[in-house]
Coordinates of C-alpha atoms in Angstrom, one line a residue:
Chain A
M27 CA 60.2 6.1 49.5
Q28 CA 57.5 8.6 48.9
F29 CA 57.4 11.2 46.2
H30 CA 55.4 14.3 46.8
T31 CA 53.4 15.7 43.9
F32 CA 52.7 19.4 44.1
S33 CA 49.7 21.0 42.6
S34 CA 50.0 23.9 40.2
P35 CA 51.1 26.7 39.9
H36 CA 54.7 25.5 39.7
V37 CA 56.3 28.7 38.6
H38 CA 55.7 32.0 40.4
N39 CA 56.4 35.2 38.4
G40 CA 57.6 37.0 41.5
N41 CA 54.9 39.6 41.6
S42 CA 53.8 40.5 45.1
V43 CA 51.9 43.6 46.2
P44 CA 54.9 45.3 47.8
A45 CA 57.2 44.5 44.8
V46 CA 54.6 45.8 42.3
M47 CA 54.0 49.0 44.3
R48 CA 57.7 49.6 44.7
D49 CA 58.2 49.3 41.0
V50 CA 55.3 51.6 40.3
L51 CA 56.7 54.2 42.6
L52 CA 60.1 53.8 40.9
A53 CA 58.6 54.0 37.4
V54 CA 56.6 57.1 38.1
S55 CA 59.5 59.0 39.6
P56 CA 61.1 60.3 36.4
G57 CA 57.8 61.9 35.4
A58 CA 57.2 63.2 38.9
A59 CA 60.7 64.7 38.9
L60 CA 60.0 66.4 35.5
M61 CA 56.7 67.8 36.9
V62 CA 58.6 69.3 39.8
Y63 CA 61.1 70.8 37.4
F64 CA 58.5 72.3 35.1
F65 CA 55.8 73.3 37.5
G66 CA 57.8 74.2 40.6
W67 CA 58.0 73.2 44.3
G68 CA 54.2 73.1 44.5
V69 CA 54.2 69.6 43.0
F70 CA 56.7 68.6 45.7
F71 CA 54.6 69.9 48.5
N72 CA 51.5 68.1 47.0
L73 CA 53.4 64.9 47.0
L74 CA 54.6 65.4 50.5
I75 CA 51.3 66.4 52.1
S76 CA 49.4 63.8 50.2
S77 CA 51.8 61.0 51.1
V78 CA 52.0 61.8 54.8
T79 CA 48.2 62.1 55.1
A80 CA 47.6 58.9 53.2
V81 CA 50.0 56.8 55.3
A82 CA 48.8 58.3 58.5
A83 CA 45.2 57.8 57.6
E84 CA 45.9 54.2 56.5
A85 CA 47.6 53.5 59.8
L86 CA 44.8 55.1 61.8
V87 CA 42.0 53.2 60.0
V88 CA 43.8 49.9 60.1
K89 CA 44.3 50.4 63.8
L90 CA 40.6 51.3 64.3
R91 CA 39.7 48.1 62.4
G92 CA 41.7 46.1 64.9
R93 CA 44.3 44.8 62.4
E94 CA 48.1 45.0 62.5
V95 CA 49.4 48.2 61.1
G96 CA 52.9 47.1 60.1
P97 CA 52.1 44.6 57.3
V98 CA 49.4 46.9 55.8
L99 CA 51.7 49.9 55.6
A100 CA 54.6 47.7 54.2
D101 CA 52.7 47.1 51.0
H102 CA 53.1 50.8 49.9
S103 CA 49.7 50.8 48.3
A104 CA 48.6 54.0 50.3
L105 CA 51.8 55.7 49.1
V106 CA 51.0 54.8 45.4
T107 CA 47.5 56.2 45.9
A108 CA 48.9 59.4 47.4
V109 CA 51.5 59.9 44.7
L110 CA 49.0 59.4 41.9
L111 CA 46.6 61.8 43.5
A112 CA 49.3 64.4 44.1
L113 CA 50.6 64.3 40.5
A114 CA 47.1 65.1 39.3
L115 CA 46.7 68.2 41.5
P116 CA 47.6 71.7 40.5
P117 CA 50.8 72.9 42.1
L118 CA 49.5 75.9 44.0
V119 CA 46.5 74.4 45.7
P120 CA 46.2 75.3 49.4
W121 CA 47.6 72.6 51.8
W122 CA 44.2 71.3 52.8
V123 CA 43.3 70.2 49.2
P124 CA 45.9 67.4 49.0
F125 CA 45.2 66.7 52.7
L126 CA 41.4 66.3 52.2
G127 CA 41.9 64.4 48.9
A128 CA 44.2 61.8 50.4
L129 CA 42.0 61.5 53.5
F130 CA 38.9 60.9 51.3
A131 CA 40.7 58.5 49.1
I132 CA 42.1 56.3 51.9
V133 CA 39.3 56.4 54.4
L134 CA 36.1 56.6 52.2
A135 CA 37.1 55.1 48.9
K136 CA 39.4 52.4 50.2
H137 CA 38.9 51.3 53.8
L138 CA 35.1 51.8 54.1
Y139 CA 34.8 49.3 51.3
G140 CA 37.1 46.8 53.0
G141 CA 40.6 48.0 52.2
L142 CA 43.1 47.0 49.5
G143 CA 41.6 44.4 47.2
Y144 CA 37.9 45.2 48.0
N145 CA 37.5 48.8 46.8
P146 CA 35.4 49.0 43.6
F147 CA 36.7 52.4 42.6
N148 CA 40.2 53.7 42.2
P149 CA 40.8 55.5 45.5
A150 CA 43.2 58.2 44.0
M151 CA 40.6 59.1 41.4
V152 CA 37.7 59.2 43.8
G153 CA 39.8 61.6 45.9
F154 CA 40.6 63.7 42.8
V155 CA 37.0 63.9 41.5
M156 CA 35.8 64.8 45.0
L157 CA 38.3 67.7 45.0
L158 CA 37.4 68.7 41.4
I159 CA 33.7 68.9 42.3
A160 CA 34.2 70.5 45.7
F161 CA 36.8 73.1 45.0
P162 CA 36.5 74.0 41.3
K163 CA 38.3 77.4 41.8
Q164 CA 41.4 76.0 43.6
M165 CA 41.7 73.1 41.1
T166 CA 42.7 75.5 38.3
L167 CA 45.8 76.9 40.1
W168 CA 48.3 75.4 37.6
T169 CA 51.6 77.2 37.4
P170 CA 53.1 78.1 34.0
P171 CA 55.8 75.5 33.0
A172 CA 59.5 76.4 33.3
G173 CA 60.5 78.6 30.4
L174 CA 57.1 80.4 30.2
D175 CA 57.1 81.8 33.7
Q176 CA 58.0 85.4 34.3
Q177 CA 57.5 85.1 38.0
R178 CA 58.8 81.8 39.3
L179 CA 58.1 81.2 43.0
D180 CA 61.0 79.8 44.9
F181 CA 60.8 77.2 47.7
T182 CA 59.8 79.5 50.6
E183 CA 57.5 81.6 48.5
T184 CA 55.7 78.4 47.3
A185 CA 55.4 77.2 50.9
A186 CA 54.0 80.6 52.0
C187 CA 51.5 80.4 49.2
I188 CA 50.4 76.9 50.0
F189 CA 50.3 77.1 53.8
T190 CA 49.3 80.7 54.4
H191 CA 47.7 81.8 51.2
R192 CA 50.2 84.6 50.9
L193 CA 51.9 85.6 47.6
P194 CA 55.1 87.7 47.4
E195 CA 54.5 91.5 47.3
G196 CA 53.0 92.8 44.1
L197 CA 51.9 89.5 42.8
D198 CA 48.4 88.0 42.5
Y199 CA 47.2 84.5 41.5
D200 CA 46.8 85.7 37.9
A201 CA 50.5 86.4 37.7
V202 CA 51.6 83.0 38.9
T203 CA 49.1 80.7 37.2
L204 CA 48.4 79.8 33.6
A205 CA 45.7 77.8 31.9
T206 CA 46.8 74.3 31.0
P207 CA 47.2 73.5 27.3
L208 CA 44.0 71.4 27.3
D209 CA 42.1 74.2 29.1
K210 CA 43.4 76.8 26.6
V211 CA 42.5 74.7 23.6
K212 CA 39.0 74.2 25.0
T213 CA 38.3 77.9 25.9
D214 CA 39.9 79.3 22.7
L215 CA 37.9 76.9 20.5
G216 CA 34.9 78.2 22.3
T217 CA 35.6 81.7 21.2
G218 CA 35.6 80.7 17.5
R219 CA 39.4 80.6 16.9
T220 CA 40.9 77.8 14.8
L221 CA 43.4 75.3 16.2
R222 CA 46.1 76.6 13.8
E223 CA 45.8 80.1 15.5
I224 CA 45.6 78.7 19.0
L225 CA 48.6 76.4 18.6
T226 CA 50.9 79.4 17.9
A227 CA 50.5 80.6 21.5
P228 CA 53.6 80.2 23.7
T229 CA 51.8 77.5 25.8
F230 CA 52.4 75.0 23.0
G231 CA 55.7 73.4 22.3
T232 CA 56.9 71.1 19.5
L233 CA 54.7 68.1 20.3
A234 CA 52.0 69.3 22.7
G235 CA 52.0 71.7 25.6
V236 CA 55.3 73.0 26.9
G237 CA 56.4 70.9 29.9
W238 CA 53.5 68.5 29.6
E239 CA 54.9 66.8 26.5
W240 CA 58.1 65.9 28.4
A241 CA 56.3 64.8 31.5
N242 CA 54.0 62.6 29.4
L243 CA 57.0 61.1 27.6
A244 CA 58.6 60.3 30.9
Y245 CA 55.5 58.6 32.2
L246 CA 55.4 56.6 28.9
L247 CA 59.0 55.4 29.5
G248 CA 58.2 54.5 33.1
G249 CA 55.1 52.6 31.9
L250 CA 56.9 50.7 29.2
W251 CA 59.5 49.6 31.9
L252 CA 56.6 48.4 34.1
I253 CA 55.2 46.4 31.1
H254 CA 58.7 45.0 30.5
R255 CA 58.9 44.0 34.1
R256 CA 55.4 42.4 33.8
R257 CA 54.2 44.5 36.7
I258 CA 51.2 45.8 34.7
A259 CA 49.2 44.3 31.9
W260 CA 49.9 45.8 28.4
Q261 CA 46.3 45.5 27.4
I262 CA 45.0 48.4 29.5
P263 CA 47.4 51.1 28.3
A264 CA 47.2 49.8 24.7
G265 CA 43.4 49.9 24.8
M266 CA 43.3 53.3 26.3
L267 CA 46.0 55.0 24.1
G268 CA 44.8 53.1 21.1
S269 CA 41.2 54.2 21.3
L270 CA 42.2 57.8 22.2
F271 CA 44.5 57.8 19.1
L272 CA 41.9 56.3 16.8
V273 CA 39.0 58.5 17.8
S274 CA 41.2 61.7 17.7
L275 CA 42.6 60.6 14.3
V276 CA 39.1 60.3 12.8
F277 CA 38.1 63.7 14.0
Y278 CA 41.4 65.3 13.2
G279 CA 41.2 63.9 9.7
Y280 CA 37.7 65.2 9.3
D281 CA 38.3 68.8 10.6
S282 CA 41.8 69.6 11.7
D283 CA 40.8 73.2 12.5
N284 CA 38.5 72.3 15.3
Y285 CA 39.8 68.9 16.6
A286 CA 43.3 68.6 18.1
S287 CA 45.8 66.1 16.7
P288 CA 46.2 62.6 18.1
L289 CA 49.7 63.5 19.1
F290 CA 48.4 66.4 21.1
H291 CA 45.8 64.2 22.9
L292 CA 48.3 61.5 23.7
L293 CA 50.9 63.9 25.2
S294 CA 48.5 66.2 27.0
G295 CA 47.1 66.2 30.5
A296 CA 47.0 62.9 32.3
A297 CA 46.9 60.7 29.2
M298 CA 50.1 58.8 29.9
L299 CA 49.9 58.9 33.7
G300 CA 46.4 57.6 33.4
A301 CA 47.1 54.9 30.9
F302 CA 50.1 53.3 32.6
F303 CA 49.7 54.2 36.3
I304 CA 46.1 55.0 37.1
A305 CA 43.9 52.8 34.9
T306 CA 46.2 49.7 35.5
D307 CA 45.3 49.6 39.2
P308 CA 44.9 45.8 39.6
V309 CA 42.1 46.0 42.1
T310 CA 39.6 48.2 40.2
A311 CA 40.5 47.3 36.5
A312 CA 39.1 44.5 34.5
T313 CA 41.1 41.3 34.9
T314 CA 40.6 39.2 31.7
P315 CA 42.9 39.9 28.8
R316 CA 40.1 40.9 26.4
G317 CA 38.2 42.6 29.2
R318 CA 41.3 44.8 29.8
L319 CA 41.4 45.9 26.2
W320 CA 37.8 46.9 26.3
Y321 CA 38.3 48.6 29.7
G322 CA 41.2 50.7 28.4
A323 CA 39.4 51.5 25.1
G324 CA 36.4 52.7 27.1
I325 CA 38.6 55.0 29.2
G326 CA 40.2 56.4 26.0
L327 CA 36.9 57.1 24.4
I328 CA 35.5 58.8 27.5
V329 CA 38.6 60.9 27.8
Y330 CA 38.2 62.1 24.2
V331 CA 34.5 62.8 24.7
I332 CA 35.1 64.8 27.9
R333 CA 38.1 66.7 26.5
T334 CA 36.3 67.6 23.3
W335 CA 32.7 68.2 24.3
G336 CA 32.6 68.0 28.1
G337 CA 32.7 70.6 30.8
Y338 CA 36.1 69.7 32.1
P339 CA 39.5 70.1 30.3
D340 CA 40.6 66.5 31.1
G341 CA 38.6 63.4 31.6
V342 CA 41.0 60.7 32.8
A343 CA 39.6 60.6 36.3
F344 CA 36.0 60.3 35.1
G345 CA 36.9 57.8 32.5
V346 CA 38.6 55.6 35.0
L347 CA 35.8 55.8 37.5
L348 CA 33.1 55.1 34.9
M349 CA 35.0 52.1 33.6
N350 CA 35.6 50.8 37.1
M351 CA 31.9 50.5 37.3
A352 CA 31.9 48.5 34.0
A353 CA 34.8 46.2 35.0
P354 CA 32.8 43.4 36.6
T355 CA 30.5 43.2 33.6
L356 CA 33.5 43.2 31.2
D357 CA 35.0 40.4 33.2
H358 CA 31.8 38.4 33.0
Y359 CA 31.5 38.6 29.2
T360 CA 35.2 38.1 28.4
Q361 CA 36.1 35.0 30.3
P362 CA 38.8 33.2 28.4
R363 CA 38.1 29.8 27.1
V364 CA 39.3 27.1 29.5
Y365 CA 42.0 24.9 27.8
G366 CA 40.3 21.9 26.3
A367 CA 36.7 23.3 26.5
R368 CA 34.6 24.0 23.5
R369 CA 33.7 27.6 22.4
Chain B
M97 CA -7.9 41.9 67.6
T98 CA -8.3 41.6 71.3
T99 CA -4.6 41.8 72.2
T100 CA -3.4 45.0 73.8
V101 CA -1.5 47.3 71.5
D102 CA 2.1 47.9 72.5
Y103 CA 2.5 51.6 71.8
K104 CA 6.0 51.7 73.2
R105 CA 7.0 49.1 70.6
I106 CA 5.4 51.1 67.8
A107 CA 7.3 54.2 68.9
I108 CA 10.6 52.5 69.2
D109 CA 10.1 50.9 65.7
G110 CA 9.4 54.2 64.1
F111 CA 12.2 56.2 65.8
W112 CA 15.0 53.6 65.7
D113 CA 14.6 49.9 65.1
N114 CA 12.6 50.2 61.9
N115 CA 13.3 53.8 61.0
P116 CA 12.0 54.5 57.5
A117 CA 15.1 56.4 56.4
L118 CA 17.9 54.4 58.1
V119 CA 16.6 50.9 58.1
Q120 CA 13.8 50.5 55.6
L121 CA 15.6 52.9 53.2
L122 CA 12.3 54.2 51.9
G123 CA 11.6 57.6 50.5
M124 CA 15.2 58.0 49.4
C125 CA 14.4 60.4 46.6
P126 CA 13.2 63.3 48.6
M127 CA 15.6 62.5 51.4
L128 CA 18.6 62.8 49.2
A129 CA 17.3 65.7 47.1
V130 CA 16.1 68.2 49.6
T131 CA 18.4 67.8 52.6
S132 CA 20.9 70.4 51.4
T133 CA 19.9 72.5 54.5
A134 CA 18.4 71.7 57.8
V135 CA 15.3 73.8 57.2
N136 CA 14.5 72.1 53.9
G137 CA 14.9 68.7 55.6
L138 CA 12.7 69.7 58.5
G139 CA 10.0 71.2 56.3
L140 CA 9.7 68.2 54.0
G141 CA 9.9 65.8 57.0
L142 CA 7.0 67.6 58.8
A143 CA 4.9 67.6 55.6
T144 CA 5.6 63.8 55.2
T145 CA 4.7 63.2 58.9
L146 CA 1.4 65.0 58.5
T147 CA 0.7 63.0 55.4
L148 CA 1.6 59.7 57.2
V149 CA -0.7 60.5 60.1
L150 CA -3.7 61.5 58.0
S151 CA -3.3 58.7 55.4
N152 CA -2.7 56.1 58.1
G153 CA -5.8 57.3 59.9
L154 CA -8.0 57.2 56.8
V155 CA -6.7 53.9 55.6
S156 CA -7.3 52.4 59.1
L157 CA -10.9 53.7 59.1
I158 CA -11.8 52.2 55.7
R159 CA -9.8 49.0 56.1
N160 CA -12.9 46.8 56.7
I161 CA -14.9 48.4 53.9
V162 CA -12.5 48.2 50.9
R163 CA -12.1 44.9 49.2
P164 CA -8.5 43.6 49.2
E165 CA -8.4 43.5 45.4
V166 CA -8.7 47.2 45.0
R167 CA -7.0 48.3 48.2
I168 CA -3.8 49.6 46.6
P169 CA -5.5 52.1 44.2
T170 CA -7.7 53.2 47.1
F171 CA -4.6 53.9 49.3
V172 CA -3.0 55.8 46.5
L173 CA -6.2 58.0 46.0
I174 CA -6.3 58.7 49.8
I175 CA -2.6 59.6 49.9
A176 CA -2.9 61.8 46.8
S177 CA -5.8 63.7 48.3
V178 CA -4.0 64.2 51.6
V179 CA -0.9 65.4 49.8
T180 CA -2.9 67.8 47.7
V181 CA -4.4 69.3 50.9
I182 CA -1.0 69.6 52.5
E183 CA 0.5 71.2 49.4
L184 CA -2.2 73.9 49.4
L185 CA -1.6 74.5 53.1
M186 CA 2.1 74.9 52.6
N187 CA 1.6 77.1 49.6
A188 CA -0.6 79.4 51.8
Y189 CA 1.4 79.4 55.1
V190 CA 5.0 78.7 54.3
H191 CA 5.1 80.0 50.7
E192 CA 8.8 80.6 50.4
L193 CA 9.7 77.2 51.7
Y194 CA 7.1 75.7 49.4
T195 CA 8.8 77.3 46.4
I196 CA 12.2 76.1 47.5
L197 CA 11.0 72.5 48.0
G198 CA 9.3 72.7 44.6
I199 CA 8.3 69.4 43.0
F200 CA 9.2 67.4 46.1
V201 CA 6.1 68.5 48.0
P202 CA 3.7 66.9 45.5
L203 CA 6.1 64.0 45.1
I204 CA 5.4 63.0 48.7
V205 CA 2.6 61.0 47.0
T206 CA 5.2 58.7 45.6
N207 CA 7.2 58.4 48.8
C208 CA 7.1 54.6 49.4
S209 CA 7.3 54.8 53.1
I210 CA 3.7 56.2 53.1
I211 CA 2.1 53.5 51.1
G212 CA 4.3 51.1 52.9
R213 CA 2.9 52.0 56.3
A214 CA -0.7 52.0 54.8
E215 CA -0.2 48.5 53.5
A216 CA 1.9 47.1 56.3
F217 CA 0.3 48.7 59.3
A218 CA -2.8 50.9 58.9
S219 CA -4.7 48.3 56.8
K220 CA -4.3 45.8 59.6
H221 CA -4.7 47.9 62.8
A222 CA -7.3 50.0 64.5
L223 CA -7.4 53.8 64.3
L224 CA -5.4 54.8 67.3
P225 CA -2.4 52.5 66.8
S226 CA -2.3 53.5 63.1
L227 CA -2.2 57.2 64.0
V228 CA 0.6 56.5 66.5
D229 CA 2.5 54.5 63.9
G230 CA 2.1 57.3 61.3
L231 CA 3.3 59.9 63.8
T232 CA 6.4 58.0 65.1
M233 CA 7.4 56.8 61.6
G234 CA 7.0 60.3 60.3
L235 CA 9.0 61.9 63.2
G236 CA 11.7 59.2 62.7
F237 CA 11.9 60.2 59.1
T238 CA 12.0 63.9 60.0
A239 CA 14.7 63.4 62.5
V240 CA 17.0 61.8 59.9
L241 CA 16.1 64.4 57.3
F242 CA 16.9 67.1 59.8
T243 CA 20.2 65.6 60.9
L244 CA 21.3 65.0 57.3
G245 CA 20.3 68.5 56.4
M246 CA 22.2 69.9 59.4
L247 CA 25.3 67.9 58.5
R248 CA 25.3 68.9 54.8
E249 CA 24.6 72.5 55.6
F250 CA 27.4 72.7 58.2
V251 CA 30.0 70.9 56.1
G252 CA 28.9 72.4 52.8
Q253 CA 28.5 76.1 53.7
G254 CA 29.6 76.4 57.4
T255 CA 26.2 77.6 58.8
V256 CA 23.6 76.2 61.1
F257 CA 19.9 77.0 61.2
S258 CA 20.1 79.2 58.1
Q259 CA 16.8 80.5 56.7
F260 CA 14.8 79.0 59.6
H261 CA 12.4 81.9 59.4
L262 CA 11.0 80.2 56.3
L263 CA 9.4 77.7 58.6
F264 CA 9.0 79.4 61.9
G265 CA 8.4 83.1 61.0
E266 CA 10.5 86.2 61.5
A267 CA 11.0 85.6 65.2
V268 CA 13.8 83.1 64.6
R269 CA 15.6 85.0 61.9
G270 CA 18.5 85.5 64.3
W271 CA 19.1 81.8 64.7
S272 CA 21.0 81.7 61.5
T273 CA 24.7 81.6 62.5
T274 CA 27.8 81.3 60.4
V275 CA 30.0 79.0 62.5
L276 CA 32.9 78.8 60.2
T277 CA 33.9 82.3 59.1
H278 CA 36.0 82.7 56.0
Y279 CA 34.9 79.3 55.0
E280 CA 35.0 78.7 51.2
G281 CA 32.5 75.9 51.3
F282 CA 32.7 72.2 50.6
L283 CA 30.5 72.0 47.5
V284 CA 30.4 68.2 47.4
A285 CA 28.4 68.1 50.6
V286 CA 25.6 70.3 49.1
L287 CA 25.6 68.5 45.8
P288 CA 23.9 65.1 45.4
P289 CA 27.0 63.0 46.2
G290 CA 27.1 64.6 49.6
A291 CA 23.6 63.3 50.3
F292 CA 24.7 59.7 49.5
F293 CA 27.9 60.0 51.6
G294 CA 26.0 61.6 54.5
L295 CA 23.2 59.0 54.5
G296 CA 25.7 56.2 54.2
L297 CA 27.7 57.5 57.2
L298 CA 24.5 58.0 59.3
I299 CA 23.4 54.4 58.6
A300 CA 26.9 53.2 59.5
L301 CA 26.7 55.2 62.8
K302 CA 23.3 53.6 63.6
N303 CA 24.7 50.1 62.9
L304 CA 27.7 50.9 65.1
V305 CA 25.4 52.0 68.0
D306 CA 23.3 48.9 67.5
A307 CA 26.3 46.6 67.5
R308 CA 27.7 48.3 70.6
R309 CA 24.3 47.9 72.4
A310 CA 24.0 44.2 71.4
R311 CA 27.5 43.5 72.6
R312 CA 26.8 45.2 75.9
A313 CA 23.5 43.4 76.4
H314 CA 25.2 40.1 75.6
R315 CA 27.9 40.8 78.2
R316 CA 25.3 41.7 80.8
A317 CA 23.4 38.5 80.0
A318 CA 26.5 36.5 80.3
R319 CA 27.4 38.1 83.7
A320 CA 23.8 37.6 85.0
G321 CA 23.8 34.0 83.8
A322 CA 27.3 33.1 85.1
P323 CA 26.4 32.8 88.8
A324 CA 23.4 30.8 88.1
A325 CA 25.4 28.4 86.0
A326 CA 28.0 28.1 88.7

């Protein structure tokens, strides 16, 4: 009689790449649905174009690299990249903006570095930053959220705008777009107005910007569900939202006329989407528990700095990319103590 | 040295096998900074080529006089004098291009590929091989600068050969063609990140060609060797 002894690990937590990616897609969908509701069909078209491009590009590159296409596509990672990129894009961008962004993200940022697991930078954010730098004009084409729009474009009108650059008779881009709350706060503060005056504008709702507050809360819920399912580490969102909260609280307490409230910062722009879905990318984030806290805290700080003093209205993409660069160093200095070893 | 000099080898090294821009990765700063258009790349490339030829020649002439302990400062002085001459020449004859290239013309002094060739080649070889080495290395560098400039100009603003009259006079003003009409531009290509992406892709392309050639040579050798083995 022979007894086999197996080496550790003895218990598997059930995480696999396809399962994690499926859950991420599921968790992001309420927020995505709210974005479509508030900002119109443009969001839907962005999701569609970006996803089709990303999956096609992934299949093409994997084929060129002489690997099997099926298993690579089955892990859904290209789809997650595409969805995150699309949710960051303004709804009325021409069709080639999500197309180029997804192509750039998958081919240059992901596969030229070796594919899933080897890319040092978050592909979706590389694609987004490339678009932001290359097409600054198109990247401001945000529609007004539902409730604030006098001229809402229906499905066919949105399609015409995105694919042929044509708007309905008598309308121009100024009539169908509106500055985002973060953008408005930034430009209005620049003209010397105080926050109390600015926040009376119709763009702002009860918590933060109209529409944005609900989308961010939906992302928060989805993210909490992912943490509950242990698909993402809690340290990264906690670090990011915590540092964003603390820094904005300090400045808000110091001068509430010129610095927006912590609540506004947490529920504006890509704060929640970034904290739970973008920064938690397992490939490009830090991997040690303490390292993840620092990694998230760094992103939160950079987001606040860029939003308050920088040239762009939001800074999640830049924060994530900059901290991607720091992740290996953070991992090096935050190695956990091996059980039984001395400090 | 009594061995015969293999000029073909020197030329192949300069253009391809040991290309300063694609293989040695020297002189990155001007290469990334000025290649936003083809004419800028070509102008700086030609200026660098002239510097390389003259400095290689001078270094080769004095190679047996200067003591090894002080050779590097001497090379730097020679290169700096040559660059000063070229800077004045460019200011006189291609003034507009000179103002566009700005600080990068005097900065040719600090281009490592020049002192690299002085130290690695000219200080060890006779005058003629040194001149040939300077010329081919310079032209190899220019070719990459020009290609990268073409790529970035085309992708970035949809034109080819724009502003070529800055270098070749009014006769070629008509060369400037807008290939992509109604093109809104792809700003990243013109900005510094585009230079890094463009150069990375060019290096990848060169490595791809090399790998293909090596594979083909291998197969040919195998085919030639097979009957003999059988």
